Amino acid sequence: MATITESTQSDHGGSAEDTRVFRWRAEQFGKLGFSEEMSWMLAGSSAELGVSRSLVQAGCPLDLVARIVL
């Protein structure tokens, strides 16, 4: 069974640079406190990382942040 990381990466495709950006975004969302699964989901979406950071710093619960930025 593939891990979330492996399946998301294989589904993502794209260039090596796209993959690096995708991984970096997932890492950044993880540092905000999101689960691995949610971090990869957010990384693959158009969710604004800066908006997410601001909301988390303002004390917004992670589940609400995810709903706002997705």
mmCIF file of N, CA and C in Angstrom:
data_model
loop_
_atom_site.group_PDB
_atom_site.id
_atom_site.type_symbol
_atom_site.label_atom_id
_atom_site.label_comp_id
_atom_site.label_asym_id
_atom_site.label_seq_id
_atom_site.Cartn_x
_atom_site.Cartn_y
_atom_site.Cartn_z
ATOM 1 N N MET A 1 0.851 -1.183 0.000
ATOM 2 C CA MET A 1 0.000 0.000 0.000
ATOM 3 C C MET A 1 0.889 1.236 0.000
ATOM 4 N N ALA A 2 0.640 2.162 -0.891
ATOM 5 C CA ALA A 2 1.436 3.382 -0.994
ATOM 6 C C ALA A 2 1.085 4.330 0.144
ATOM 7 N N THR A 3 2.082 5.067 0.597
ATOM 8 C CA THR A 3 1.816 6.074 1.617
ATOM 9 C C THR A 3 1.162 7.277 0.965
ATOM 10 N N ILE A 4 0.655 8.164 1.787
ATOM 11 C CA ILE A 4 0.045 9.394 1.275
ATOM 12 C C ILE A 4 1.053 10.150 0.430
ATOM 13 N N THR A 5 2.265 10.243 0.935
ATOM 14 C CA THR A 5 3.313 10.968 0.226
ATOM 15 C C THR A 5 3.558 10.367 -1.146
ATOM 16 N N GLU A 6 3.709 9.054 -1.219
ATOM 17 C CA GLU A 6 3.998 8.401 -2.493
ATOM 18 C C GLU A 6 2.846 8.554 -3.470
ATOM 19 N N SER A 7 1.625 8.329 -3.006
ATOM 20 C CA SER A 7 0.495 8.405 -3.924
ATOM 21 C C SER A 7 0.256 9.831 -4.383
ATOM 22 N N THR A 8 0.432 10.797 -3.507
ATOM 23 C CA THR A 8 0.231 12.190 -3.892
ATOM 24 C C THR A 8 1.291 12.622 -4.884
ATOM 25 N N GLN A 9 2.531 12.213 -4.656
ATOM 26 C CA GLN A 9 3.600 12.583 -5.576
ATOM 27 C C GLN A 9 3.369 11.979 -6.947
ATOM 28 N N SER A 10 2.965 10.738 -6.997
ATOM 29 C CA SER A 10 2.765 10.104 -8.295
ATOM 30 C C SER A 10 1.571 10.716 -9.017
ATOM 31 N N ASP A 11 0.542 11.127 -8.279
ATOM 32 C CA ASP A 11 -0.612 11.774 -8.888
ATOM 33 C C ASP A 11 -0.271 13.182 -9.356
ATOM 34 N N HIS A 12 0.654 13.826 -8.662
ATOM 35 C CA HIS A 12 0.990 15.217 -8.940
ATOM 36 C C HIS A 12 1.676 15.374 -10.287
ATOM 37 N N GLY A 13 2.638 14.526 -10.577
ATOM 38 C CA GLY A 13 3.358 14.608 -11.852
ATOM 39 C C GLY A 13 4.085 15.923 -11.983
ATOM 40 N N GLY A 14 4.295 16.379 -13.221
ATOM 41 C CA GLY A 14 4.936 17.660 -13.441
ATOM 42 C C GLY A 14 6.442 17.561 -13.466
ATOM 43 N N SER A 15 7.066 18.722 -13.588
ATOM 44 C CA SER A 15 8.519 18.793 -13.676
ATOM 45 C C SER A 15 9.162 18.597 -12.310
ATOM 46 N N ALA A 16 10.484 18.458 -12.328
ATOM 47 C CA ALA A 16 11.226 18.321 -11.075
ATOM 48 C C ALA A 16 11.024 19.563 -10.212
ATOM 49 N N GLU A 17 10.992 20.730 -10.837
ATOM 50 C CA GLU A 17 10.774 21.976 -10.086
ATOM 51 C C GLU A 17 9.378 21.992 -9.469
ATOM 52 N N ASP A 18 8.378 21.563 -10.217
ATOM 53 C CA ASP A 18 7.015 21.477 -9.683
ATOM 54 C C ASP A 18 6.976 20.555 -8.471
ATOM 55 N N THR A 19 7.679 19.445 -8.557
ATOM 56 C CA THR A 19 7.718 18.487 -7.457
ATOM 57 C C THR A 19 8.386 19.098 -6.237
ATOM 58 N N ARG A 20 9.487 19.825 -6.441
ATOM 59 C CA ARG A 20 10.170 20.484 -5.314
ATOM 60 C C ARG A 20 9.254 21.512 -4.650
ATOM 61 N N VAL A 21 8.565 22.290 -5.448
ATOM 62 C CA VAL A 21 7.651 23.297 -4.900
ATOM 63 C C VAL A 21 6.516 22.618 -4.141
ATOM 64 N N PHE A 22 5.972 21.565 -4.711
ATOM 65 C CA PHE A 22 4.896 20.816 -4.077
ATOM 66 C C PHE A 22 5.339 20.273 -2.722
ATOM 67 N N ARG A 23 6.506 19.668 -2.667
ATOM 68 C CA ARG A 23 7.032 19.122 -1.403
ATOM 69 C C ARG A 23 7.273 20.231 -0.385
ATOM 70 N N TRP A 24 7.833 21.361 -0.859
ATOM 71 C CA TRP A 24 8.099 22.483 0.037
ATOM 72 C C TRP A 24 6.793 23.005 0.626
ATOM 73 N N ARG A 25 5.776 23.157 -0.223
ATOM 74 C CA ARG A 25 4.475 23.630 0.265
ATOM 75 C C ARG A 25 3.899 22.659 1.296
ATOM 76 N N ALA A 26 3.989 21.369 1.027
ATOM 77 C CA ALA A 26 3.482 20.374 1.977
ATOM 78 C C ALA A 26 4.225 20.483 3.307
ATOM 79 N N GLU A 27 5.528 20.664 3.238
ATOM 80 C CA GLU A 27 6.339 20.822 4.456
ATOM 81 C C GLU A 27 5.904 22.067 5.233
ATOM 82 N N GLN A 28 5.681 23.157 4.524
ATOM 83 C CA GLN A 28 5.275 24.405 5.173
ATOM 84 C C GLN A 28 3.905 24.271 5.835
ATOM 85 N N PHE A 29 2.969 23.633 5.167
ATOM 86 C CA PHE A 29 1.659 23.411 5.779
ATOM 87 C C PHE A 29 1.795 22.498 6.997
ATOM 88 N N GLY A 30 2.675 21.513 6.924
ATOM 89 C CA GLY A 30 2.925 20.644 8.069
ATOM 90 C C GLY A 30 3.474 21.414 9.256
ATOM 91 N N LYS A 31 4.360 22.359 8.995
ATOM 92 C CA LYS A 31 4.933 23.179 10.068
ATOM 93 C C LYS A 31 3.881 24.058 10.739
ATOM 94 N N LEU A 32 2.813 24.342 10.023
ATOM 95 C CA LEU A 32 1.716 25.110 10.620
ATOM 96 C C LEU A 32 0.873 24.250 11.556
ATOM 97 N N GLY A 33 1.058 22.931 11.484
ATOM 98 C CA GLY A 33 0.336 22.031 12.376
ATOM 99 C C GLY A 33 -0.658 21.114 11.699
ATOM 100 N N PHE A 34 -0.779 21.218 10.380
ATOM 101 C CA PHE A 34 -1.699 20.339 9.660
ATOM 102 C C PHE A 34 -1.159 18.912 9.635
ATOM 103 N N SER A 35 -2.065 17.954 9.584
ATOM 104 C CA SER A 35 -1.672 16.551 9.458
ATOM 105 C C SER A 35 -0.966 16.346 8.122
ATOM 106 N N GLU A 36 -0.280 15.228 7.990
ATOM 107 C CA GLU A 36 0.409 14.931 6.729
ATOM 108 C C GLU A 36 -0.584 14.893 5.569
ATOM 109 N N GLU A 37 -1.697 14.224 5.786
ATOM 110 C CA GLU A 37 -2.702 14.110 4.724
ATOM 111 C C GLU A 37 -3.230 15.486 4.308
ATOM 112 N N MET A 38 -3.572 16.318 5.289
ATOM 113 C CA MET A 38 -4.099 17.645 4.975
ATOM 114 C C MET A 38 -3.016 18.528 4.359
ATOM 115 N N SER A 39 -1.780 18.397 4.817
ATOM 116 C CA SER A 39 -0.678 19.178 4.249
ATOM 117 C C SER A 39 -0.510 18.887 2.773
ATOM 118 N N TRP A 40 -0.576 17.615 2.402
ATOM 119 C CA TRP A 40 -0.438 17.243 0.992
ATOM 120 C C TRP A 40 -1.645 17.710 0.188
ATOM 121 N N MET A 41 -2.824 17.659 0.784
ATOM 122 C CA MET A 41 -4.016 18.132 0.087
ATOM 123 C C MET A 41 -3.908 19.642 -0.171
ATOM 124 N N LEU A 42 -3.506 20.382 0.851
ATOM 125 C CA LEU A 42 -3.358 21.827 0.709
ATOM 126 C C LEU A 42 -2.260 22.174 -0.288
ATOM 127 N N ALA A 43 -1.156 21.431 -0.234
ATOM 128 C CA ALA A 43 -0.030 21.696 -1.135
ATOM 129 C C ALA A 43 -0.431 21.522 -2.589
ATOM 130 N N GLY A 44 -1.320 20.593 -2.856
ATOM 131 C CA GLY A 44 -1.749 20.330 -4.223
ATOM 132 C C GLY A 44 -2.888 21.212 -4.694
ATOM 133 N N SER A 45 -3.338 22.085 -3.820
ATOM 134 C CA SER A 45 -4.449 22.972 -4.170
ATOM 135 C C SER A 45 -3.931 24.388 -4.426
ATOM 136 N N SER A 46 -4.856 25.285 -4.637
ATOM 137 C CA SER A 46 -4.482 26.691 -4.826
ATOM 138 C C SER A 46 -4.493 27.450 -3.499
ATOM 139 N N ALA A 47 -4.518 26.718 -2.382
ATOM 140 C CA ALA A 47 -4.548 27.347 -1.059
ATOM 141 C C ALA A 47 -3.357 28.284 -0.881
ATOM 142 N N GLU A 48 -3.632 29.481 -0.398
ATOM 143 C CA GLU A 48 -2.589 30.474 -0.170
ATOM 144 C C GLU A 48 -1.874 30.182 1.146
ATOM 145 N N LEU A 49 -0.597 29.897 1.057
ATOM 146 C CA LEU A 49 0.200 29.597 2.239
ATOM 147 C C LEU A 49 0.276 30.809 3.163
ATOM 148 N N GLY A 50 0.467 31.991 2.603
ATOM 149 C CA GLY A 50 0.557 33.206 3.416
ATOM 150 C C GLY A 50 -0.715 33.487 4.194
ATOM 151 N N VAL A 51 -1.852 33.288 3.557
ATOM 152 C CA VAL A 51 -3.141 33.471 4.234
ATOM 153 C C VAL A 51 -3.269 32.437 5.345
ATOM 154 N N SER A 52 -2.872 31.213 5.057
ATOM 155 C CA SER A 52 -2.933 30.149 6.064
ATOM 156 C C SER A 52 -2.069 30.501 7.264
ATOM 157 N N ARG A 53 -0.867 30.984 7.009
ATOM 158 C CA ARG A 53 0.029 31.387 8.108
ATOM 159 C C ARG A 53 -0.612 32.480 8.957
ATOM 160 N N SER A 54 -1.163 33.482 8.304
ATOM 161 C CA SER A 54 -1.785 34.600 9.031
ATOM 162 C C SER A 54 -2.944 34.124 9.896
ATOM 163 N N LEU A 55 -3.776 33.261 9.345
ATOM 164 C CA LEU A 55 -4.919 32.752 10.095
ATOM 165 C C LEU A 55 -4.476 31.924 11.296
ATOM 166 N N VAL A 56 -3.476 31.063 11.103
ATOM 167 C CA VAL A 56 -2.971 30.240 12.206
ATOM 168 C C VAL A 56 -2.370 31.136 13.285
ATOM 169 N N GLN A 57 -1.587 32.127 12.883
ATOM 170 C CA GLN A 57 -0.972 33.043 13.852
ATOM 171 C C GLN A 57 -2.016 33.851 14.612
ATOM 172 N N ALA A 58 -3.163 34.085 13.985
ATOM 173 C CA ALA A 58 -4.249 34.817 14.641
ATOM 174 C C ALA A 58 -5.072 33.922 15.566
ATOM 175 N N GLY A 59 -4.737 32.626 15.606
ATOM 176 C CA GLY A 59 -5.420 31.703 16.503
ATOM 177 C C GLY A 59 -6.584 30.949 15.892
ATOM 178 N N CYS A 60 -6.723 31.016 14.594
ATOM 179 C CA CYS A 60 -7.809 30.315 13.910
ATOM 180 C C CYS A 60 -7.558 28.801 13.970
ATOM 181 N N PRO A 61 -8.552 28.007 14.326
ATOM 182 C CA PRO A 61 -8.378 26.548 14.359
ATOM 183 C C PRO A 61 -8.026 26.000 12.968
ATOM 184 N N LEU A 62 -7.190 24.981 12.942
ATOM 185 C CA LEU A 62 -6.704 24.430 11.675
ATOM 186 C C LEU A 62 -7.820 23.951 10.758
ATOM 187 N N ASP A 63 -8.848 23.337 11.321
ATOM 188 C CA ASP A 63 -9.931 22.857 10.453
ATOM 189 C C ASP A 63 -10.641 24.018 9.766
ATOM 190 N N LEU A 64 -10.764 25.140 10.464
ATOM 191 C CA LEU A 64 -11.384 26.316 9.865
ATOM 192 C C LEU A 64 -10.456 26.954 8.831
ATOM 193 N N VAL A 65 -9.163 26.992 9.127
ATOM 194 C CA VAL A 65 -8.191 27.513 8.157
ATOM 195 C C VAL A 65 -8.302 26.727 6.856
ATOM 196 N N ALA A 66 -8.326 25.410 6.963
ATOM 197 C CA ALA A 66 -8.413 24.566 5.766
ATOM 198 C C ALA A 66 -9.683 24.868 4.979
ATOM 199 N N ARG A 67 -10.804 25.020 5.666
ATOM 200 C CA ARG A 67 -12.059 25.328 4.964
ATOM 201 C C ARG A 67 -11.996 26.691 4.288
ATOM 202 N N ILE A 68 -11.352 27.654 4.923
ATOM 203 C CA ILE A 68 -11.254 29.001 4.356
ATOM 204 C C ILE A 68 -10.388 29.005 3.107
ATOM 205 N N VAL A 69 -9.216 28.379 3.181
ATOM 206 C CA VAL A 69 -8.264 28.481 2.063
ATOM 207 C C VAL A 69 -8.559 27.500 0.933
ATOM 208 N N LEU A 70 -9.332 26.463 1.218
ATOM 209 C CA LEU A 70 -9.701 25.539 0.146
ATOM 210 C C LEU A 70 -10.955 26.043 -0.506
#
